[in-house]
C-alpha atoms as an extended CHARMM CRD file, in Angstrom:
* protein
*
       168  EXT
         1         1  UNK       CA            143.0580000000      -29.8240000000      269.4420000000  PROA      1               0.0000000000
         2         2  UNK       CA            140.1090000000      -31.8160000000      270.8970000000  PROA      2               0.0000000000
         3         3  UNK       CA            139.1800000000      -33.3640000000      268.2320000000  PROA      3               0.0000000000
         4         4  UNK       CA            142.7590000000      -35.4700000000      268.3970000000  PROA      4               0.0000000000
         5         5  UNK       CA            141.5830000000      -36.9290000000      271.5290000000  PROA      5               0.0000000000
         6         6  UNK       CA            138.1410000000      -37.9200000000      270.2560000000  PROA      6               0.0000000000
         7         7  UNK       CA            139.9660000000      -39.6430000000      266.8270000000  PROA      7               0.0000000000
         8         8  UNK       CA            141.1080000000      -43.1750000000      268.3500000000  PROA      8               0.0000000000
         9         9  UNK       CA            136.9600000000      -43.6160000000      269.9220000000  PROA      9               0.0000000000
        10        10  UNK       CA            136.1220000000      -42.2930000000      266.0120000000  PROA      10              0.0000000000
        11        11  UNK       CA            138.5680000000      -44.9470000000      264.4100000000  PROA      11              0.0000000000
        12        12  UNK       CA            137.6450000000      -47.8570000000      266.6630000000  PROA      12              0.0000000000
        13        13  UNK       CA            133.7750000000      -47.3740000000      266.3810000000  PROA      13              0.0000000000
        14        14  UNK       CA            134.8860000000      -47.1380000000      261.8010000000  PROA      14              0.0000000000
        15        15  UNK       CA            136.4940000000      -50.1690000000      262.4550000000  PROA      15              0.0000000000
        16        16  UNK       CA            133.3730000000      -51.7900000000      264.3920000000  PROA      16              0.0000000000
        17        17  UNK       CA            130.8410000000      -49.8540000000      261.8600000000  PROA      17              0.0000000000
        18        18  UNK       CA            132.8870000000      -51.5400000000      259.2110000000  PROA      18              0.0000000000
        19        19  UNK       CA            132.8170000000      -54.9370000000      260.8240000000  PROA      19              0.0000000000
        20        20  UNK       CA            129.6160000000      -54.8770000000      262.3340000000  PROA      20              0.0000000000
        21        21  UNK       CA            127.4870000000      -54.0590000000      258.9370000000  PROA      21              0.0000000000
        22        22  UNK       CA            129.2610000000      -56.4740000000      256.8370000000  PROA      22              0.0000000000
        23        23  UNK       CA            128.6280000000      -59.4960000000      259.2170000000  PROA      23              0.0000000000
        24        24  UNK       CA            124.8950000000      -59.1280000000      260.0920000000  PROA      24              0.0000000000
        25        25  UNK       CA            124.6370000000      -58.1960000000      256.2000000000  PROA      25              0.0000000000
        26        26  UNK       CA            125.9610000000      -61.8760000000      255.4910000000  PROA      26              0.0000000000
        27        27  UNK       CA            124.6270000000      -63.4330000000      258.8340000000  PROA      27              0.0000000000
        28        28  UNK       CA            121.6430000000      -61.6480000000      260.3420000000  PROA      28              0.0000000000
        29        29  UNK       CA            123.7190000000      -61.8490000000      263.6440000000  PROA      29              0.0000000000
        30        30  UNK       CA            125.7330000000      -58.8930000000      265.1720000000  PROA      30              0.0000000000
        31        31  UNK       CA            127.6320000000      -61.3650000000      267.6270000000  PROA      31              0.0000000000
        32        32  UNK       CA            128.5870000000      -60.9380000000      271.0700000000  PROA      32              0.0000000000
        33        33  UNK       CA            132.3500000000      -60.9490000000      270.7400000000  PROA      33              0.0000000000
        34        34  UNK       CA            132.0370000000      -57.4000000000      268.8590000000  PROA      34              0.0000000000
        35        35  UNK       CA            129.4490000000      -55.3600000000      270.6250000000  PROA      35              0.0000000000
        36        36  UNK       CA            130.0860000000      -56.0860000000      274.0620000000  PROA      36              0.0000000000
        37        37  UNK       CA            134.0020000000      -55.6210000000      274.4070000000  PROA      37              0.0000000000
        38        38  UNK       CA            132.9050000000      -52.3690000000      272.1950000000  PROA      38              0.0000000000
        39        39  UNK       CA            130.6510000000      -50.8220000000      275.4270000000  PROA      39              0.0000000000
        40        40  UNK       CA            133.6010000000      -50.7380000000      276.8420000000  PROA      40              0.0000000000
        41        41  UNK       CA            136.4900000000      -50.0200000000      274.5340000000  PROA      41              0.0000000000
        42        42  UNK       CA            133.7760000000      -46.9970000000      273.3610000000  PROA      42              0.0000000000
        43        43  UNK       CA            133.4600000000      -46.1590000000      276.7040000000  PROA      43              0.0000000000
        44        44  UNK       CA            137.0590000000      -45.7560000000      277.8530000000  PROA      44              0.0000000000
        45        45  UNK       CA            138.6660000000      -44.0630000000      275.0270000000  PROA      45              0.0000000000
        46        46  UNK       CA            135.4470000000      -41.4140000000      275.1280000000  PROA      46              0.0000000000
        47        47  UNK       CA            136.4220000000      -40.8220000000      278.9800000000  PROA      47              0.0000000000
        48        48  UNK       CA            140.1730000000      -40.5880000000      277.2970000000  PROA      48              0.0000000000
        49        49  UNK       CA            138.7230000000      -38.0790000000      275.5130000000  PROA      49              0.0000000000
        50        50  UNK       CA            136.9640000000      -36.2670000000      278.2070000000  PROA      50              0.0000000000
        51        51  UNK       CA            139.6860000000      -36.3180000000      280.1800000000  PROA      51              0.0000000000
        52        52  UNK       CA            142.2040000000      -34.5640000000      277.0990000000  PROA      52              0.0000000000
        53        53  UNK       CA            139.5710000000      -31.8270000000      276.6220000000  PROA      53              0.0000000000
        54        54  UNK       CA            138.5780000000      -31.9810000000      279.8630000000  PROA      54              0.0000000000
        55        55  UNK       CA            134.7590000000      -32.1760000000      279.0960000000  PROA      55              0.0000000000
        56        56  UNK       CA            133.2350000000      -34.2460000000      281.4520000000  PROA      56              0.0000000000
        57        57  UNK       CA            129.7870000000      -33.5700000000      280.8130000000  PROA      57              0.0000000000
        58        58  UNK       CA            130.4610000000      -35.1290000000      276.7940000000  PROA      58              0.0000000000
        59        59  UNK       CA            131.1210000000      -38.2750000000      279.1810000000  PROA      59              0.0000000000
        60        60  UNK       CA            128.0790000000      -38.1320000000      280.8550000000  PROA      60              0.0000000000
        61        61  UNK       CA            125.4700000000      -37.3540000000      277.9350000000  PROA      61              0.0000000000
        62        62  UNK       CA            127.7350000000      -40.1430000000      276.6420000000  PROA      62              0.0000000000
        63        63  UNK       CA            126.1690000000      -42.7870000000      279.2660000000  PROA      63              0.0000000000
        64        64  UNK       CA            122.6170000000      -40.6940000000      279.2690000000  PROA      64              0.0000000000
        65        65  UNK       CA            122.2120000000      -41.1310000000      275.7450000000  PROA      65              0.0000000000
        66        66  UNK       CA            123.7540000000      -44.7950000000      275.4630000000  PROA      66              0.0000000000
        67        67  UNK       CA            121.3250000000      -46.1170000000      278.6200000000  PROA      67              0.0000000000
        68        68  UNK       CA            118.1580000000      -44.1290000000      276.5710000000  PROA      68              0.0000000000
        69        69  UNK       CA            119.2700000000      -45.7090000000      273.2570000000  PROA      69              0.0000000000
        70        70  UNK       CA            119.5100000000      -49.3670000000      274.7740000000  PROA      70              0.0000000000
        71        71  UNK       CA            116.0360000000      -48.7620000000      276.6280000000  PROA      71              0.0000000000
        72        72  UNK       CA            113.8570000000      -47.6400000000      273.0600000000  PROA      72              0.0000000000
        73        73  UNK       CA            115.2060000000      -50.5880000000      271.7940000000  PROA      73              0.0000000000
        74        74  UNK       CA            114.6070000000      -53.0480000000      274.1200000000  PROA      74              0.0000000000
        75        75  UNK       CA            111.6370000000      -51.6980000000      273.9820000000  PROA      75              0.0000000000
        76        76  UNK       CA            110.9310000000      -51.8650000000      270.6930000000  PROA      76              0.0000000000
        77        77  UNK       CA            112.8430000000      -55.7650000000      270.6790000000  PROA      77              0.0000000000
        78        78  UNK       CA            109.9730000000      -56.6450000000      273.3650000000  PROA      78              0.0000000000
        79        79  UNK       CA            106.8170000000      -54.9020000000      271.9460000000  PROA      79              0.0000000000
        80        80  UNK       CA            107.1760000000      -56.7290000000      268.5250000000  PROA      80              0.0000000000
        81        81  UNK       CA            109.9220000000      -59.5430000000      269.0100000000  PROA      81              0.0000000000
        82        82  UNK       CA            110.3570000000      -60.7650000000      265.2080000000  PROA      82              0.0000000000
        83        83  UNK       CA            110.9210000000      -57.5550000000      264.5660000000  PROA      83              0.0000000000
        84        84  UNK       CA            114.0740000000      -56.4330000000      265.9990000000  PROA      84              0.0000000000
        85        85  UNK       CA            117.3940000000      -58.8280000000      267.7390000000  PROA      85              0.0000000000
        86        86  UNK       CA            118.9410000000      -58.2600000000      270.9520000000  PROA      86              0.0000000000
        87        87  UNK       CA            122.2880000000      -58.1520000000      268.9310000000  PROA      87              0.0000000000
        88        88  UNK       CA            120.3400000000      -54.7440000000      267.4710000000  PROA      88              0.0000000000
        89        89  UNK       CA            119.4080000000      -53.7510000000      271.5190000000  PROA      89              0.0000000000
        90        90  UNK       CA            122.9480000000      -54.0340000000      272.4950000000  PROA      90              0.0000000000
        91        91  UNK       CA            124.7330000000      -51.9380000000      269.6020000000  PROA      91              0.0000000000
        92        92  UNK       CA            122.1160000000      -49.5260000000      270.3020000000  PROA      92              0.0000000000
        93        93  UNK       CA            123.8210000000      -49.0820000000      273.8800000000  PROA      93              0.0000000000
        94        94  UNK       CA            127.5910000000      -48.6460000000      272.1030000000  PROA      94              0.0000000000
        95        95  UNK       CA            125.5340000000      -46.2250000000      269.2340000000  PROA      95              0.0000000000
        96        96  UNK       CA            124.0390000000      -44.3670000000      272.0780000000  PROA      96              0.0000000000
        97        97  UNK       CA            127.6740000000      -43.8030000000      273.8230000000  PROA      97              0.0000000000
        98        98  UNK       CA            129.3640000000      -42.0330000000      270.3810000000  PROA      98              0.0000000000
        99        99  UNK       CA            126.0960000000      -40.5250000000      269.6500000000  PROA      99              0.0000000000
       100       100  UNK       CA            125.5650000000      -39.1300000000      273.1270000000  PROA      100             0.0000000000
       101       101  UNK       CA            129.2350000000      -37.5060000000      273.4780000000  PROA      101             0.0000000000
       102       102  UNK       CA            128.0990000000      -35.3100000000      270.1500000000  PROA      102             0.0000000000
       103       103  UNK       CA            125.0220000000      -34.2290000000      272.3680000000  PROA      103             0.0000000000
       104       104  UNK       CA            121.4150000000      -34.4450000000      271.7020000000  PROA      104             0.0000000000
       105       105  UNK       CA            121.1910000000      -33.1030000000      268.0490000000  PROA      105             0.0000000000
       106       106  UNK       CA            123.1410000000      -36.0160000000      267.3800000000  PROA      106             0.0000000000
       107       107  UNK       CA            121.8300000000      -38.1530000000      268.9730000000  PROA      107             0.0000000000
       108       108  UNK       CA            118.2050000000      -37.4600000000      267.7100000000  PROA      108             0.0000000000
       109       109  UNK       CA            119.2870000000      -37.0850000000      264.0450000000  PROA      109             0.0000000000
       110       110  UNK       CA            121.3900000000      -40.2740000000      264.2350000000  PROA      110             0.0000000000
       111       111  UNK       CA            118.4890000000      -42.8630000000      265.4350000000  PROA      111             0.0000000000
       112       112  UNK       CA            116.0000000000      -41.3940000000      263.1850000000  PROA      112             0.0000000000
       113       113  UNK       CA            118.3520000000      -41.4840000000      260.2070000000  PROA      113             0.0000000000
       114       114  UNK       CA            118.6270000000      -45.0610000000      260.9810000000  PROA      114             0.0000000000
       115       115  UNK       CA            114.8830000000      -45.7860000000      261.1020000000  PROA      115             0.0000000000
       116       116  UNK       CA            114.8760000000      -43.8700000000      257.9180000000  PROA      116             0.0000000000
       117       117  UNK       CA            117.4760000000      -45.1340000000      256.0810000000  PROA      117             0.0000000000
       118       118  UNK       CA            116.4580000000      -48.7440000000      256.7720000000  PROA      118             0.0000000000
       119       119  UNK       CA            112.9180000000      -47.8740000000      255.5790000000  PROA      119             0.0000000000
       120       120  UNK       CA            113.5920000000      -46.6640000000      252.2310000000  PROA      120             0.0000000000
       121       121  UNK       CA            115.3460000000      -49.6530000000      251.3760000000  PROA      121             0.0000000000
       122       122  UNK       CA            113.6290000000      -52.0210000000      252.6250000000  PROA      122             0.0000000000
       123       123  UNK       CA            111.0980000000      -50.0350000000      250.5460000000  PROA      123             0.0000000000
       124       124  UNK       CA            112.9990000000      -50.2530000000      247.5920000000  PROA      124             0.0000000000
       125       125  UNK       CA            113.1510000000      -54.2550000000      248.0460000000  PROA      125             0.0000000000
       126       126  UNK       CA            109.3620000000      -54.0840000000      248.0200000000  PROA      126             0.0000000000
       127       127  UNK       CA            109.1990000000      -52.0080000000      245.4940000000  PROA      127             0.0000000000
       128       128  UNK       CA            111.9290000000      -54.4420000000      243.2020000000  PROA      128             0.0000000000
       129       129  UNK       CA            110.8700000000      -57.7670000000      244.7650000000  PROA      129             0.0000000000
       130       130  UNK       CA            113.1820000000      -58.7110000000      246.6710000000  PROA      130             0.0000000000
       131       131  UNK       CA            111.8100000000      -58.9230000000      250.1520000000  PROA      131             0.0000000000
       132       132  UNK       CA            108.1200000000      -59.5570000000      250.6730000000  PROA      132             0.0000000000
       133       133  UNK       CA            106.7740000000      -57.9740000000      254.2110000000  PROA      133             0.0000000000
       134       134  UNK       CA            107.7930000000      -61.3440000000      255.9370000000  PROA      134             0.0000000000
       135       135  UNK       CA            111.5700000000      -61.0210000000      254.5150000000  PROA      135             0.0000000000
       136       136  UNK       CA            113.3850000000      -60.1570000000      258.0030000000  PROA      136             0.0000000000
       137       137  UNK       CA            116.4200000000      -57.4040000000      256.5560000000  PROA      137             0.0000000000
       138       138  UNK       CA            119.4400000000      -56.6130000000      259.1160000000  PROA      138             0.0000000000
       139       139  UNK       CA            118.6390000000      -53.2350000000      260.8040000000  PROA      139             0.0000000000
       140       140  UNK       CA            122.3070000000      -53.5100000000      262.0340000000  PROA      140             0.0000000000
       141       141  UNK       CA            124.2650000000      -51.6840000000      258.8370000000  PROA      141             0.0000000000
       142       142  UNK       CA            121.4700000000      -48.8550000000      258.9500000000  PROA      142             0.0000000000
       143       143  UNK       CA            121.5100000000      -48.3930000000      262.8750000000  PROA      143             0.0000000000
       144       144  UNK       CA            125.5790000000      -47.5990000000      262.1660000000  PROA      144             0.0000000000
       145       145  UNK       CA            124.8250000000      -45.9990000000      258.6450000000  PROA      145             0.0000000000
       146       146  UNK       CA            122.1460000000      -43.6280000000      261.1140000000  PROA      146             0.0000000000
       147       147  UNK       CA            124.5900000000      -43.1090000000      263.8010000000  PROA      147             0.0000000000
       148       148  UNK       CA            127.8620000000      -41.7500000000      260.6100000000  PROA      148             0.0000000000
       149       149  UNK       CA            124.9780000000      -39.6370000000      260.0580000000  PROA      149             0.0000000000
       150       150  UNK       CA            124.3170000000      -37.8220000000      263.6510000000  PROA      150             0.0000000000
       151       151  UNK       CA            127.4840000000      -37.4600000000      264.0160000000  PROA      151             0.0000000000
       152       152  UNK       CA            129.0670000000      -35.9890000000      260.6720000000  PROA      152             0.0000000000
       153       153  UNK       CA            125.8800000000      -34.1060000000      260.2220000000  PROA      153             0.0000000000
       154       154  UNK       CA            123.6290000000      -34.3820000000      263.4230000000  PROA      154             0.0000000000
       155       155  UNK       CA            124.2500000000      -30.3510000000      264.4340000000  PROA      155             0.0000000000
       156       156  UNK       CA            123.7940000000      -29.4120000000      261.8960000000  PROA      156             0.0000000000
       157       157  UNK       CA            120.3600000000      -30.9550000000      260.7680000000  PROA      157             0.0000000000
       158       158  UNK       CA            119.0960000000      -30.3510000000      263.9470000000  PROA      158             0.0000000000
       159       159  UNK       CA            119.7920000000      -26.6880000000      264.3270000000  PROA      159             0.0000000000
       160       160  UNK       CA            118.3910000000      -26.1550000000      260.7870000000  PROA      160             0.0000000000
       161       161  UNK       CA            115.3650000000      -28.1330000000      262.1940000000  PROA      161             0.0000000000
       162       162  UNK       CA            114.8710000000      -26.4510000000      265.2650000000  PROA      162             0.0000000000
       163       163  UNK       CA            115.2720000000      -23.2780000000      263.7520000000  PROA      163             0.0000000000
       164       164  UNK       CA            112.5790000000      -24.3130000000      260.6240000000  PROA      164             0.0000000000
       165       165  UNK       CA            110.1770000000      -24.7840000000      263.7010000000  PROA      165             0.0000000000
       166       166  UNK       CA            110.9330000000      -21.7500000000      265.3300000000  PROA      166             0.0000000000
       167       167  UNK       CA            112.7720000000      -23.0880000000      268.6170000000  PROA      167             0.0000000000
       168       168  UNK       CA            116.1820000000      -22.5850000000      268.0590000000  PROA      168             0.0000000000
């Protein structure tokens, strides 16, 4: 029954995932008109899910995770401004909210998957000659795809990994 309460948040996140990925691929921008209101909308929808399931810890972890992912991306943008835009930083806050609601495993898997998928795609572009080391490649689509990997498979992947290294 708890999944029904979470459905509006996931459907909203799916809608902005598609819109933002297509916009970023086309213009290499993640518009504030979508990203900034999404922080509030996602937070409200996750609060509604927490209300419906009486799981306030999930909402707390969502807020903490959103802040952690936002700060992590902000540090990356400050360290290497040419490699990451502020749109990615703001989007990381939204993604962190969603992933955090599903737990630490989803957050770590989703965040790592973004870099893994984006890196593999970029290497493919380099090998095929469709990009150079100086080419700008939109990262938003990979962040969003990584987030969905975290949402769908995060718990299983993190449990498998922890068992593999003898922790879980």
